mmCIF file of C-alpha atoms in Angstrom:
data_model
loop_
_atom_site.group_PDB
_atom_site.id
_atom_site.type_symbol
_atom_site.label_atom_id
_atom_site.label_comp_id
_atom_site.label_asym_id
_atom_site.label_seq_id
_atom_site.Cartn_x
_atom_site.Cartn_y
_atom_site.Cartn_z
ATOM 1 C CA MET C 10 -22.593 2.964 11.034
ATOM 2 C CA THR C 11 -22.061 1.437 14.430
ATOM 3 C CA TYR C 12 -19.235 -0.672 15.782
ATOM 4 C CA SER C 13 -18.591 -2.381 19.272
ATOM 5 C CA ASP C 14 -16.066 -3.806 21.601
ATOM 6 C CA THR C 15 -14.766 -7.320 20.978
ATOM 7 C CA VAL C 16 -13.309 -10.209 22.754
ATOM 8 C CA GLU C 17 -9.982 -11.420 21.539
ATOM 9 C CA THR C 18 -9.362 -15.127 22.101
ATOM 10 C CA THR C 19 -6.114 -16.860 21.467
ATOM 11 C CA ALA C 20 -6.274 -20.671 20.743
ATOM 12 C CA GLN C 21 -3.385 -23.083 20.780
ATOM 13 C CA ARG C 22 -3.099 -26.520 19.445
ATOM 14 C CA GLY C 23 -2.864 -29.036 22.231
ATOM 15 C CA ASP C 24 -3.230 -32.882 22.518
ATOM 16 C CA ALA C 25 -6.882 -32.697 22.217
ATOM 17 C CA GLY C 26 -7.057 -30.278 19.401
ATOM 18 C CA TRP C 27 -7.535 -26.401 19.669
ATOM 19 C CA GLU C 28 -7.672 -25.129 23.250
ATOM 20 C CA ILE C 29 -8.441 -21.650 24.558
ATOM 21 C CA ALA C 30 -5.239 -20.027 26.014
ATOM 22 C CA ALA C 31 -6.558 -16.560 26.795
ATOM 23 C CA SER C 32 -9.765 -14.553 26.281
ATOM 24 C CA LEU C 33 -9.514 -10.736 26.814
ATOM 25 C CA PRO C 34 -11.960 -8.004 26.136
ATOM 26 C CA VAL C 35 -10.724 -5.425 23.858
ATOM 27 C CA LYS C 36 -12.265 -1.898 24.385
ATOM 28 C CA ARG C 37 -12.585 0.327 21.395
ATOM 29 C CA PRO C 38 -12.713 4.138 21.606
ATOM 30 C CA GLN C 39 -15.183 6.488 19.966
ATOM 31 C CA ILE C 40 -13.686 7.413 16.582
ATOM 32 C CA THR C 41 -14.301 9.687 13.727
ATOM 33 C CA PHE C 42 -12.848 9.769 10.146
ATOM 34 C CA ALA C 43 -9.824 11.696 11.517
ATOM 35 C CA ASP C 44 -8.889 8.534 13.601
ATOM 36 C CA LEU C 45 -9.063 6.426 10.497
ATOM 37 C CA VAL C 46 -6.888 8.636 8.263
ATOM 38 C CA GLU C 47 -3.719 6.681 9.052
ATOM 39 C CA CYS C 48 -4.711 3.345 10.720
ATOM 40 C CA ASN C 49 -7.449 0.947 11.125
ATOM 41 C CA CYS C 50 -8.922 1.030 14.613
ATOM 42 C CA ILE C 51 -12.234 -0.676 14.000
ATOM 43 C CA PRO C 52 -12.475 -4.391 14.206
ATOM 44 C CA GLY C 53 -14.249 -5.599 10.897
ATOM 45 C CA ILE C 54 -16.331 -8.195 12.652
ATOM 46 C CA SER C 55 -18.106 -5.675 14.806
ATOM 47 C CA VAL C 56 -19.444 -3.196 12.275
ATOM 48 C CA VAL C 57 -23.025 -2.758 11.134
ATOM 49 C CA HIS C 58 -23.871 -0.052 8.551
ATOM 50 C CA HIS C 59 -26.947 0.975 6.646
ATOM 51 C CA ARG C 60 -27.198 -0.430 3.067
ATOM 52 C CA ASP C 61 -27.787 3.077 1.537
ATOM 53 C CA LEU C 62 -24.576 4.385 3.111
ATOM 54 C CA PHE C 63 -22.760 1.380 1.786
ATOM 55 C CA ALA C 64 -23.976 2.121 -1.734
ATOM 56 C CA GLU C 65 -23.231 5.919 -1.304
ATOM 57 C CA ALA C 66 -19.668 5.009 -0.320
ATOM 58 C CA GLY C 67 -19.152 2.905 -3.366
ATOM 59 C CA GLY C 68 -19.274 -0.561 -1.701
ATOM 60 C CA MET C 69 -16.356 -2.841 -1.280
ATOM 61 C CA ASP C 70 -13.282 -2.360 -3.540
ATOM 62 C CA ALA C 71 -12.526 -5.831 -4.773
ATOM 63 C CA THR C 72 -9.397 -4.579 -6.670
ATOM 64 C CA LEU C 73 -7.610 -4.135 -3.484
ATOM 65 C CA GLU C 74 -5.362 -6.941 -2.386
ATOM 66 C CA ALA C 75 -5.716 -6.189 1.335
ATOM 67 C CA LEU C 76 -7.169 -3.831 3.864
ATOM 68 C CA PHE C 77 -10.585 -4.092 2.353
ATOM 69 C CA ASP C 78 -12.213 -3.145 5.757
ATOM 70 C CA PHE C 79 -9.887 -0.254 6.404
ATOM 71 C CA ASP C 80 -10.773 1.131 3.026
ATOM 72 C CA LEU C 81 -14.580 0.678 3.485
ATOM 73 C CA TRP C 82 -14.534 2.197 6.981
ATOM 74 C CA ARG C 83 -12.879 5.293 5.885
ATOM 75 C CA ARG C 84 -15.260 5.906 3.060
ATOM 76 C CA LEU C 85 -18.233 5.195 5.435
ATOM 77 C CA ALA C 86 -16.827 7.294 8.396
ATOM 78 C CA VAL C 87 -16.295 10.346 6.177
ATOM 79 C CA ARG C 88 -19.909 10.345 5.339
ATOM 80 C CA THR C 89 -21.406 9.806 8.708
ATOM 81 C CA GLU C 90 -20.523 9.823 12.464
ATOM 82 C CA PRO C 91 -19.623 6.336 13.512
ATOM 83 C CA TYR C 92 -21.380 5.228 16.828
ATOM 84 C CA HIS C 93 -19.466 3.125 19.331
ATOM 85 C CA VAL C 94 -21.455 0.657 21.335
ATOM 86 C CA SER C 95 -19.471 -0.187 24.641
ATOM 87 C CA TYR C 96 -20.450 -3.771 24.616
ATOM 88 C CA ALA C 97 -18.557 -6.821 23.171
ATOM 89 C CA THR C 98 -20.745 -8.211 20.376
ATOM 90 C CA ALA C 99 -17.995 -10.163 18.469
ATOM 91 C CA GLU C 100 -15.230 -12.629 19.201
ATOM 92 C CA HIS C 101 -11.869 -12.562 17.316
ATOM 93 C CA PHE C 102 -9.980 -15.781 17.165
ATOM 94 C CA LEU C 103 -6.215 -15.828 16.943
ATOM 95 C CA ARG C 104 -4.703 -19.238 16.265
ATOM 96 C CA PRO C 105 -0.853 -19.024 15.969
ATOM 97 C CA SER C 106 0.474 -22.201 14.392
ATOM 98 C CA ALA C 107 3.817 -23.398 13.391
ATOM 99 C CA ASP C 108 2.082 -25.308 10.566
ATOM 100 C CA THR C 109 1.929 -22.352 8.228
ATOM 101 C CA ALA C 110 3.439 -18.982 8.038
ATOM 102 C CA GLY C 111 0.299 -17.574 6.548
ATOM 103 C CA ALA C 112 2.159 -16.533 3.436
ATOM 104 C CA GLY C 113 -0.909 -16.952 1.167
ATOM 105 C CA GLN C 114 -3.254 -15.078 3.467
ATOM 106 C CA ILE C 115 -4.269 -11.499 2.714
ATOM 107 C CA THR C 116 -3.975 -10.673 6.361
ATOM 108 C CA ASN C 117 -0.231 -11.524 6.177
ATOM 109 C CA LEU C 118 0.739 -9.298 3.235
ATOM 110 C CA HIS C 119 2.261 -6.680 5.449
ATOM 111 C CA ARG C 120 4.890 -9.326 6.392
ATOM 112 C CA ALA C 121 4.895 -11.319 3.071
ATOM 113 C CA ASP C 122 5.526 -8.385 0.705
ATOM 114 C CA ARG C 123 5.622 -4.998 2.297
ATOM 115 C CA ARG C 124 5.901 -3.229 -0.952
ATOM 116 C CA ARG C 125 2.618 -4.613 -2.236
ATOM 117 C CA TYR C 126 0.969 -4.028 1.145
ATOM 118 C CA VAL C 127 2.029 -0.261 1.254
ATOM 119 C CA TRP C 128 0.899 0.070 -2.286
ATOM 120 C CA ASN C 129 -2.578 -0.908 -1.265
ATOM 121 C CA VAL C 130 -2.350 1.679 1.426
ATOM 122 C CA CYS C 131 -1.395 4.214 -1.084
ATOM 123 C CA ARG C 132 -4.243 3.339 -3.276
ATOM 124 C CA ILE C 133 -6.642 3.720 -0.276
ATOM 125 C CA VAL C 134 -5.420 7.118 0.903
ATOM 126 C CA ARG C 135 -5.314 8.543 -2.549
ATOM 127 C CA LYS C 136 -9.081 7.988 -3.063
ATOM 128 C CA PRO C 137 -10.872 11.445 -3.103
ATOM 129 C CA LEU C 138 -12.755 12.659 -0.243
ATOM 130 C CA PRO C 139 -16.326 14.204 -0.609
ATOM 131 C CA ASP C 140 -16.482 17.855 -1.172
ATOM 132 C CA ALA C 141 -18.103 18.716 1.887
ATOM 133 C CA VAL C 142 -15.387 17.497 4.367
ATOM 134 C CA ARG C 143 -13.969 19.286 7.207
ATOM 135 C CA PRO C 144 -10.786 21.348 6.151
ATOM 136 C CA GLU C 145 -8.759 19.762 9.023
ATOM 137 C CA TRP C 146 -9.605 16.260 7.579
ATOM 138 C CA LYS C 147 -8.323 17.288 4.137
ATOM 139 C CA ARG C 148 -5.077 18.441 5.756
ATOM 140 C CA ALA C 149 -4.837 15.202 7.639
ATOM 141 C CA GLN C 150 -5.508 13.208 4.524
ATOM 142 C CA ASP C 151 -2.802 15.133 2.583
ATOM 143 C CA GLN C 152 -0.302 14.545 5.263
ATOM 144 C CA ALA C 153 -1.130 10.795 5.368
ATOM 145 C CA ARG C 154 -0.694 10.568 1.580
ATOM 146 C CA ARG C 155 2.792 12.049 1.814
ATOM 147 C CA LYS C 156 3.823 9.570 4.598
ATOM 148 C CA VAL C 157 2.445 6.618 2.774
ATOM 149 C CA GLN C 158 4.134 7.672 -0.495
ATOM 150 C CA ALA C 159 7.471 7.968 1.426
ATOM 151 C CA LEU C 160 6.968 4.454 2.965
ATOM 152 C CA PHE C 161 6.169 3.057 -0.411
ATOM 153 C CA LEU C 162 9.415 4.481 -1.796
ATOM 154 C CA MET C 163 11.334 3.094 1.236
ATOM 155 C CA ALA C 164 9.678 -0.358 0.612
ATOM 156 C CA GLN C 165 10.401 -0.123 -3.049
ATOM 157 C CA GLY C 166 14.012 0.666 -2.256
ATOM 158 C CA ASP C 167 14.269 -2.312 0.011
ATOM 159 C CA HIS C 168 12.819 -4.437 -2.847
ATOM 160 C CA HIS C 169 15.492 -3.206 -5.251
ATOM 161 C CA ALA C 170 18.250 -3.737 -2.653
ATOM 162 C CA ARG C 171 17.145 -7.381 -2.080
ATOM 163 C CA LEU C 172 17.319 -7.949 -5.969
ATOM 164 C CA GLY C 173 20.870 -6.547 -5.949
ATOM 165 C CA ASP C 174 19.908 -3.240 -7.817
ATOM 166 C CA HIS C 175 21.545 -0.912 -5.360
ATOM 167 C CA ARG C 176 21.402 2.094 -7.785
ATOM 168 C CA ARG C 177 17.619 1.843 -7.878
ATOM 169 C CA ALA C 178 17.356 1.126 -4.200
ATOM 170 C CA ALA C 179 19.422 4.226 -3.513
ATOM 171 C CA ALA C 180 17.399 6.385 -5.699
ATOM 172 C CA CYS C 181 14.219 5.262 -3.962
ATOM 173 C CA HIS C 182 15.583 5.952 -0.517
ATOM 174 C CA ARG C 183 16.971 9.302 -1.633
ATOM 175 C CA LEU C 184 13.318 10.393 -2.837
ATOM 176 C CA ALA C 185 11.804 9.181 0.299
ATOM 177 C CA ALA C 186 14.465 11.099 2.418
ATOM 178 C CA GLY C 187 13.858 14.184 0.354
ATOM 179 C CA MET C 188 10.102 14.358 1.284
ATOM 180 C CA GLY C 189 11.328 15.645 4.745
ATOM 181 C CA LEU C 190 9.262 13.233 6.740
ATOM 182 C CA ASN C 191 10.088 11.375 9.963
ATOM 183 C CA LEU C 192 9.898 7.771 8.667
ATOM 184 C CA CYS C 193 10.407 6.090 11.906
ATOM 185 C CA ARG C 194 7.227 4.017 11.265
ATOM 186 C CA GLU C 195 5.075 7.008 12.554
ATOM 187 C CA LEU C 196 2.395 5.985 10.120
ATOM 188 C CA MET C 197 2.147 2.427 11.753
ATOM 189 C CA ARG C 198 0.169 2.448 14.949
ATOM 190 C CA PRO C 199 -0.800 -0.639 17.099
ATOM 191 C CA HIS C 200 -3.674 -2.432 15.520
ATOM 192 C CA GLY C 201 -6.120 -4.401 17.741
ATOM 193 C CA ASN C 202 -3.917 -7.421 18.144
ATOM 194 C CA GLY C 203 -0.769 -5.335 18.870
ATOM 195 C CA GLU C 204 0.751 -5.523 15.458
ATOM 196 C CA ALA C 205 1.488 -2.284 13.825
ATOM 197 C CA ARG C 206 -0.585 -1.712 10.728
ATOM 198 C CA PRO C 207 -2.374 1.107 9.036
#
């Protein structure tokens, strides 16, 4: 499994159509599974992996609603040592537009429906690790599971509050608070484009 640096290009709609507003190289660090326990720090468009490793990891999980790449990178990285190529091999285009809020896009689920988004993160971090995994990785995975579970309870509580069910909202928030975690979005770390996502 290898991954590389990328170029992040921002395009804006002008009189003549889409125009390049900025194009910046994005350097990626050398990572291990430990770096992928809580957040996705590998750009999906720059990864190359062996077919046998893909099969051993169980392939793509089509039952997820989002974060397909994050899920797959975790399952690949726990079985091998990802290798970073310090060279830009891919270009990521960002096209902000007032024409659409992106509500129907899977990449926008973290904004459109936070509860569903965090539920997908829960499903990913609950997946069992192979038996021959470093003890510190198992501990980090257990801690991440608790954080994500608490974040889901918070999102569930917010959902009930929006529906006017304040009793259920308070119950969810109490359960999350009772887990004794610092929930100041510590799970959310900057993604490649500056947005906080796991």
